Amino acid sequence: MVIRSVKKIYTFLMFLFLYAPIITLMIFSFNESRSRGKWGGLTLRWYKELFHDGVIKNAFYYTIVIAIFSAVISTIIGTIAAVGIHNMSFLGKKVVLNINYLPVLNPEIVTGVSLMTLFIFFKLELGFLSMLLAHITFCIPYVVLAVLPKLRQLNKHLAEAAMDLGATPSYAFRKVILPEIMPGIVTGALMAFTLSIDDFVISFFTAGRGVSNLSITVYSMARRGINPRINALSTLMFSAILILLLIINKRTVDQE
Amino acid sequence: MRTNQKILAYPYIVWLIIFIVVPLILVLYFSLSFRDGGITLENYRRFISPVYGKVLYRSLKLAFISTVFCLVLGYPMAMIIAGADITKRNLMVLLFVLPMWMNFLLRTYAWMTLLGKNGVINNILGYFNLPALNLLYNNGAVILGMVYNFIPFMVLPIYSVLAKMDKTLIEAAKDLGANEITVFRKIIFPLSLPGVITGITMVFMPAVSTFVIPKLLGGGQFMLIGNLVEQQFTYVYDWNFGSAISIIMMVFILIAMAIMAKYEDPMEESGGLW
Amino acid sequence: MSQNIIDLKNITKIYDGETSVLDNIDLYIRKNEFLTLLGPSGCGKTTTLRIIGGFEYPTKGDVFFEGKRINDLPPYKRQINTVFQKYALFPHMNIFENIAFGLRIKKISEREIRTKVEEMLQLVGMESFAKRTVDSLSGGQQQRVAIARALVNEPKVLLLDEPLGALDLKLRKGMQIELKKIQQEVGITFVYVTHDQEEALTMSDTIAVMSEGKIQQIGAPEDIYNEPKTAFIADFIGESNIVKGIMIKDYLVEFADRTFVCVDRDFGENTEVDVVVRPEDIEITSAETGMLKGKVITSTFKGVHYEMIIKEDGRRWMIHSTITAPVGSYIGMNIGPDLIHIMKRGA
């Protein structure tokens, strides 16, 4: 009995720790007073200002566009690459996979700095394109790592059976292999999308002056001091994620 | 058939060379040269000085303390989640992952709101006529930020090992005379080590290289090695020195990873984070 | 009571307040006997074993060990050890450490541990495996280690939960004999759970047949085989022909449209009963002289005997016999009075 209540209290404190900051932000997004600690009455002012804030709107636009582009491109390249890597010889596979691991294991700041060095060395102006290339680069490894296990689980004779029945290799791939590895591809695409949306460090080094995503905007705003518009922005983003997760959850429950 | 499909990997191999290998070679090249050309080890030698030694020491110390906090706080939590019944368990895991879906910077920024001089906590203290505390812009705030951001990386791998653990092993140990404490010491903890090691790796690595948390919560005066790199590339424009520090950091971390990987469960597929 | 090492009194186990897994069970286990709990899956045999081991607590009823009530005693305080279904060897320890686990908890001197573990390894024939890892052993070898790990603690009772279930047929047969030998050698009580009736018949001193949370019959293997109390037991233990019949009066039963002399009585007059005849108890004669006449549908050679299916007026009979008859031919079947087993209908 004692152990049970200790467990309950511990769990409660842990979740309080995890959610207190988020809930505080949400509450203060409706706070009339500009001060962080004092309550000055209910308002939607910061939400209104948020929608008229060119910088934030711009950052939001870039965040979404880059996330979609990098998710799509890295999923295509990564899936094709995974099939190729799967069929490589032992040694070649090992080398490619180890290089593939580098962006995953390396501190983000090293990846960011090295890409920045590359772009500047080859005189590619830092901006939208450099940031997109950087995002694709750190997303592909996750796609490859998500698809490869599915290929390994695949029955080796599946493609052969399809071709035995008269399918061309590309037909066999589309109709037999692709459906089998689809869960891995979807996982990879989702990971790429969320990693891109959430990224700060690599974007920070590769975005240049004109372009910035939400993370970079939050960073510069936070350093200049507290801006209640950020609270409004966080509330909206967190609610969006929550609704998205609830929908996904409901769909999986319905499918069962 | 097999040899044919190999060529599908070639475009990506080219991509890897251009965007992973070449940049790292460039960084290595910069780290080994003077600003105006010529090969040198000067950039590395410069790092071996008390000033930068202190930065490195502080980075390692704060990352280490944060990792210990994550482990000590996270292990019991992982046990509680793994011990709950299945529906409750999934909900708890979801609740643990949910904050991670929120932007990392927003989460860190939220602590500024709580800890600031005129922040929520100090206002609450003031309400009870208690003196305001200096909560922000010190080592404690940086550690708090690290623990807050990285504790899910400790809890989830430990939880997944504990949840997969064969319950009959625990029964067998009790059957052979082990009480709850002995069961934990001799069976549960040793068998959960792969998860603990994954957790330590996944917390320590980002903690030692972060520059956002010390900048926002440490106020910038507590420089860590990540800040040092950032500074060299964005303010001082001493790329050569910045590159040298990056290389040092990378080598440190890759060696640590390789050592950790040796202790991980060889049965597990490598690279599985959860 | 003093003869019994374990007594279960009125044990009932209910999960989630709904399904009762065990329904008011009484069971006593004598010192040094080999008792088998036999039954189909879901009959409650494993739950019974887990209650004795201390891994489950009965909802109602009491467990006694040498006359003392042990309901609330945790497993680590019982002088009972278990061999688990899938062995449950500790994967992070070598074979020696696995076996030494229980001894180390008792804080026995290192030298004594060494002697005892080596003795045990010898008993199960695994002397050369002390330093090996668990996953380098085959299923049968892991099995032996699991037995050694339990026995080294010198328990008064050893519980075995379908220990041979994961082994292939040939290995299983070998281990059956070996387990029996080990039991006689160490001279302690074995409580064995299995769904394999043949295994139960070969190894046990006593068999308790369970079904639907109840003990259906308990007795020596011969008695259970020869005198099954219900049609369920007859069907579960060995193969049986079960037909509907009417007990006309004592020693006289009617089935398959004729009357037979039998040795059973006290069923009353003109009572509906189940009649059980073992396939090996049917004697083949010529079609003209047999009590029953039927057509041979199939005949399969099984090594020692033929297994035949005979169709007789819509009923099918299974016969095990060393002689056979061509498929399609008609044969006669004779059944002796003492080979007809009468059971109450639906029991």
PDB file of N, CA, C and O in Angstrom, chain A residues 214-240:
ATOM      1  N   LEU A 214      11.140  28.507 -37.552  1.00  0.00           N
ATOM      2  CA  LEU A 214      10.557  28.860 -36.264  1.00  0.00           C
ATOM      3  C   LEU A 214      11.571  28.765 -35.136  1.00  0.00           C
ATOM      4  O   LEU A 214      11.639  29.634 -34.271  1.00  0.00           O
ATOM      5  N   SER A 215      12.379  27.692 -35.148  1.00  0.00           N
ATOM      6  CA  SER A 215      13.349  27.519 -34.076  1.00  0.00           C
ATOM      7  C   SER A 215      14.293  28.704 -34.003  1.00  0.00           C
ATOM      8  O   SER A 215      14.578  29.226 -32.920  1.00  0.00           O
ATOM      9  N   ILE A 216      14.790  29.112 -35.161  1.00  0.00           N
ATOM     10  CA  ILE A 216      15.737  30.234 -35.171  1.00  0.00           C
ATOM     11  C   ILE A 216      15.049  31.504 -34.671  1.00  0.00           C
ATOM     12  O   ILE A 216      15.616  32.266 -33.884  1.00  0.00           O
ATOM     13  N   THR A 217      13.800  31.703 -35.099  1.00  0.00           N
ATOM     14  CA  THR A 217      13.052  32.880 -34.655  1.00  0.00           C
ATOM     15  C   THR A 217      12.859  32.871 -33.142  1.00  0.00           C
ATOM     16  O   THR A 217      13.080  33.884 -32.473  1.00  0.00           O
ATOM     17  N   VAL A 218      12.469  31.734 -32.608  1.00  0.00           N
ATOM     18  CA  VAL A 218      12.279  31.633 -31.162  1.00  0.00           C
ATOM     19  C   VAL A 218      13.590  31.939 -30.449  1.00  0.00           C
ATOM     20  O   VAL A 218      13.621  32.659 -29.449  1.00  0.00           O
ATOM     21  N   TYR A 219      14.668  31.396 -30.991  1.00  0.00           N
ATOM     22  CA  TYR A 219      15.974  31.589 -30.364  1.00  0.00           C
ATOM     23  C   TYR A 219      16.320  33.076 -30.284  1.00  0.00           C
ATOM     24  O   TYR A 219      16.691  33.588 -29.228  1.00  0.00           O
ATOM     25  N   SER A 220      16.158  33.769 -31.410  1.00  0.00           N
ATOM     26  CA  SER A 220      16.561  35.175 -31.386  1.00  0.00           C
ATOM     27  C   SER A 220      15.604  35.999 -30.533  1.00  0.00           C
ATOM     28  O   SER A 220      16.018  36.923 -29.841  1.00  0.00           O
ATOM     29  N   MET A 221      14.303  35.671 -30.564  1.00  0.00           N
ATOM     30  CA  MET A 221      13.350  36.396 -29.731  1.00  0.00           C
ATOM     31  C   MET A 221      13.614  36.155 -28.252  1.00  0.00           C
ATOM     32  O   MET A 221      13.587  37.082 -27.446  1.00  0.00           O
ATOM     33  N   ALA A 222      13.900  34.905 -27.903  1.00  0.00           N
ATOM     34  CA  ALA A 222      14.115  34.555 -26.502  1.00  0.00           C
ATOM     35  C   ALA A 222      15.342  35.262 -25.959  1.00  0.00           C
ATOM     36  O   ALA A 222      15.382  35.651 -24.796  1.00  0.00           O
ATOM     37  N   ARG A 223      16.338  35.414 -26.806  1.00  0.00           N
ATOM     38  CA  ARG A 223      17.562  36.060 -26.311  1.00  0.00           C
ATOM     39  C   ARG A 223      17.352  37.548 -26.086  1.00  0.00           C
ATOM     40  O   ARG A 223      17.976  38.156 -25.239  1.00  0.00           O
ATOM     41  N   ARG A 224      16.446  38.131 -26.879  1.00  0.00           N
ATOM     42  CA  ARG A 224      16.201  39.557 -26.711  1.00  0.00           C
ATOM     43  C   ARG A 224      15.302  39.822 -25.510  1.00  0.00           C
ATOM     44  O   ARG A 224      15.117  40.957 -25.101  1.00  0.00           O
ATOM     45  N   GLY A 225      14.716  38.788 -24.962  1.00  0.00           N
ATOM     46  CA  GLY A 225      13.818  38.978 -23.822  1.00  0.00           C
ATOM     47  C   GLY A 225      12.525  38.267 -24.117  1.00  0.00           C
ATOM     48  O   GLY A 225      12.350  37.679 -25.167  1.00  0.00           O
ATOM     49  N   ILE A 226      11.652  38.369 -23.132  1.00  0.00           N
ATOM     50  CA  ILE A 226      10.427  37.603 -23.267  1.00  0.00           C
ATOM     51  C   ILE A 226       9.444  38.318 -24.170  1.00  0.00           C
ATOM     52  O   ILE A 226       9.214  39.512 -24.047  1.00  0.00           O
ATOM     53  N   ASN A 227       8.889  37.540 -25.086  1.00  0.00           N
ATOM     54  CA  ASN A 227       7.894  38.093 -25.976  1.00  0.00           C
ATOM     55  C   ASN A 227       6.652  37.213 -25.890  1.00  0.00           C
ATOM     56  O   ASN A 227       6.683  36.054 -26.259  1.00  0.00           O
ATOM     57  N   PRO A 228       5.537  37.745 -25.409  1.00  0.00           N
ATOM     58  CA  PRO A 228       4.340  36.909 -25.186  1.00  0.00           C
ATOM     59  C   PRO A 228       3.836  36.257 -26.470  1.00  0.00           C
ATOM     60  O   PRO A 228       3.097  35.291 -26.417  1.00  0.00           O
ATOM     61  N   ARG A 229       4.231  36.816 -27.624  1.00  0.00           N
ATOM     62  CA  ARG A 229       3.795  36.174 -28.867  1.00  0.00           C
ATOM     63  C   ARG A 229       4.345  34.759 -28.969  1.00  0.00           C
ATOM     64  O   ARG A 229       3.723  33.881 -29.563  1.00  0.00           O
ATOM     65  N   ILE A 230       5.520  34.549 -28.406  1.00  0.00           N
ATOM     66  CA  ILE A 230       6.080  33.190 -28.430  1.00  0.00           C
ATOM     67  C   ILE A 230       5.168  32.248 -27.652  1.00  0.00           C
ATOM     68  O   ILE A 230       4.950  31.114 -28.047  1.00  0.00           O
ATOM     69  N   ASN A 231       4.635  32.733 -26.539  1.00  0.00           N
ATOM     70  CA  ASN A 231       3.704  31.903 -25.762  1.00  0.00           C
ATOM     71  C   ASN A 231       2.518  31.491 -26.608  1.00  0.00           C
ATOM     72  O   ASN A 231       2.106  30.330 -26.624  1.00  0.00           O
ATOM     73  N   ALA A 232       1.966  32.471 -27.324  1.00  0.00           N
ATOM     74  CA  ALA A 232       0.813  32.178 -28.176  1.00  0.00           C
ATOM     75  C   ALA A 232       1.209  31.152 -29.230  1.00  0.00           C
ATOM     76  O   ALA A 232       0.490  30.187 -29.488  1.00  0.00           O
ATOM     77  N   LEU A 233       2.388  31.354 -29.808  1.00  0.00           N
ATOM     78  CA  LEU A 233       2.871  30.441 -30.841  1.00  0.00           C
ATOM     79  C   LEU A 233       3.028  29.027 -30.282  1.00  0.00           C
ATOM     80  O   LEU A 233       2.588  28.042 -30.896  1.00  0.00           O
ATOM     81  N   SER A 234       3.636  28.906 -29.100  1.00  0.00           N
ATOM     82  CA  SER A 234       3.834  27.569 -28.519  1.00  0.00           C
ATOM     83  C   SER A 234       2.505  26.895 -28.246  1.00  0.00           C
ATOM     84  O   SER A 234       2.347  25.703 -28.485  1.00  0.00           O
ATOM     85  N   THR A 235       1.554  27.684 -27.732  1.00  0.00           N
ATOM     86  CA  THR A 235       0.242  27.106 -27.434  1.00  0.00           C
ATOM     87  C   THR A 235      -0.379  26.533 -28.707  1.00  0.00           C
ATOM     88  O   THR A 235      -0.872  25.405 -28.709  1.00  0.00           O
ATOM     89  N   LEU A 236      -0.302  27.303 -29.783  1.00  0.00           N
ATOM     90  CA  LEU A 236      -0.881  26.829 -31.040  1.00  0.00           C
ATOM     91  C   LEU A 236      -0.168  25.570 -31.523  1.00  0.00           C
ATOM     92  O   LEU A 236      -0.793  24.596 -31.924  1.00  0.00           O
ATOM     93  N   MET A 237       1.181  25.584 -31.459  1.00  0.00           N
ATOM     94  CA  MET A 237       1.932  24.429 -31.973  1.00  0.00           C
ATOM     95  C   MET A 237       1.657  23.187 -31.138  1.00  0.00           C
ATOM     96  O   MET A 237       1.459  22.095 -31.665  1.00  0.00           O
ATOM     97  N   PHE A 238       1.643  23.368 -29.822  1.00  0.00           N
ATOM     98  CA  PHE A 238       1.409  22.201 -28.964  1.00  0.00           C
ATOM     99  C   PHE A 238       0.008  21.645 -29.178  1.00  0.00           C
ATOM    100  O   PHE A 238      -0.189  20.435 -29.260  1.00  0.00           O
ATOM    101  N   SER A 239      -0.972  22.557 -29.304  1.00  0.00           N
ATOM    102  CA  SER A 239      -2.341  22.092 -29.531  1.00  0.00           C
ATOM    103  C   SER A 239      -2.439  21.347 -30.854  1.00  0.00           C
ATOM    104  O   SER A 239      -3.113  20.319 -30.955  1.00  0.00           O
ATOM    105  N   ALA A 240      -1.761  21.886 -31.883  1.00  0.00           N
ATOM    106  CA  ALA A 240      -1.795  21.234 -33.191  1.00  0.00           C
ATOM    107  C   ALA A 240      -1.258  19.812 -33.084  1.00  0.00           C
ATOM    108  O   ALA A 240      -1.857  18.862 -33.602  1.00  0.00           O
TER     109      ALA A 240
END
